[in-house]
């Protein structure tokens, strides 16, 4: 009987050992499987992060390329302003044609340098050069295409060389950067100006800040705040959009169109 009992106990022990080994193997298998799952999840997350970073880099490169491409049409607009200067050449070529000085001149039009009459025909050239100052207002007409009307009166030299800082000054922001006009409003007020109004400008701007005024003393005083600015004679009549809480005055002493070099808001 004792041998039989021992055999039964040994069988039970071996059975328990087998179960324990199976449980341990199952635990080890589960641990390996779980670690693989975690590793796969980490790899998937890392791949998603890499893809997001690549998408952000691509979008940033597209934005930079768009920003670099946007100034190109503005350069073509500046070239258009140079086209009126070519008109005097047409006028110079047109002025010698109606010269009814002699019938012989009409016969010898092609050999102009050969005949002595060519010397007489060259004399009207200084007259055309004298007419060039009459063509100089053409840049003002080009400014009219950008919402600026040049005044017919010459720039005033100012009464005492100092500008009245109580007059209305309109600061125009056409840089598409928010807060530029209000920033320069605060800067001008810190410089003693008491009637500065910020507004938005919807037409094309230049690299430099442009100050339009009829009083040269006002322009020179404002240029102290904008060292890179250009002073021009005229007023801005279009492209102005009032900002909320800042009504635009009817008659301003000066119009300051902020250029790209002064585009800052802090």
CSV table of N, CA, C and O in Angstrom, one decimal, residues 8 11 26 28 49 144-145 153 175 185 187 206 240 265:
chain,number,residue,atom,x,y,z
A,8,UNK,N,1.3,7.3,-6.5
A,8,UNK,CA,0.2,8.3,-6.7
A,8,UNK,C,0.7,9.7,-6.4
A,8,UNK,O,0.5,10.7,-7.1
A,11,UNK,N,3.0,10.8,-9.1
A,11,UNK,CA,2.2,11.2,-10.3
A,11,UNK,C,1.6,12.6,-10.1
A,11,UNK,O,1.6,13.5,-11.1
A,26,UNK,N,3.6,30.0,-20.7
A,26,UNK,CA,2.5,30.9,-21.1
A,26,UNK,C,2.8,32.3,-20.7
A,26,UNK,O,2.6,33.3,-21.5
A,28,UNK,N,5.8,33.6,-20.1
A,28,UNK,CA,6.9,34.1,-20.9
A,28,UNK,C,6.4,34.5,-22.3
A,28,UNK,O,6.8,35.5,-22.9
A,49,UNK,N,5.2,60.6,-36.2
A,49,UNK,CA,5.8,61.9,-35.9
A,49,UNK,C,6.7,62.3,-37.0
A,49,UNK,O,6.8,63.5,-37.4
A,144,UNK,N,-0.1,108.5,-59.4
A,144,UNK,CA,-1.6,108.6,-59.4
A,144,UNK,C,-2.2,107.2,-59.6
A,144,UNK,O,-3.3,106.9,-59.1
A,145,UNK,N,-1.4,106.3,-60.3
A,145,UNK,CA,-1.9,104.9,-60.5
A,145,UNK,C,-1.9,104.1,-59.2
A,145,UNK,O,-2.5,103.1,-59.1
A,153,UNK,N,1.2,122.7,-57.0
A,153,UNK,CA,2.1,123.7,-56.5
A,153,UNK,C,3.4,123.1,-56.0
A,153,UNK,O,3.5,121.9,-55.7
A,175,UNK,N,1.8,96.6,-45.6
A,175,UNK,CA,2.8,95.5,-45.6
A,175,UNK,C,2.1,94.2,-45.3
A,175,UNK,O,2.8,93.2,-45.2
A,185,UNK,N,2.3,104.8,-34.9
A,185,UNK,CA,1.5,105.8,-34.3
A,185,UNK,C,2.1,106.1,-32.9
A,185,UNK,O,2.3,107.3,-32.5
A,187,UNK,N,5.1,105.5,-31.9
A,187,UNK,CA,6.4,106.1,-32.0
A,187,UNK,C,6.4,107.6,-32.3
A,187,UNK,O,7.1,108.4,-31.7
A,206,UNK,N,6.3,100.3,-51.6
A,206,UNK,CA,7.7,100.2,-52.0
A,206,UNK,C,8.6,99.7,-50.9
A,206,UNK,O,8.1,99.5,-49.8
A,240,UNK,N,-7.1,103.8,-49.2
A,240,UNK,CA,-7.1,103.9,-47.7
A,240,UNK,C,-8.3,103.2,-47.1
A,240,UNK,O,-9.5,103.4,-47.6
A,265,UNK,N,6.2,95.8,-35.8
A,265,UNK,CA,5.0,96.0,-34.9
A,265,UNK,C,5.4,95.9,-33.4
A,265,UNK,O,4.5,95.9,-32.6
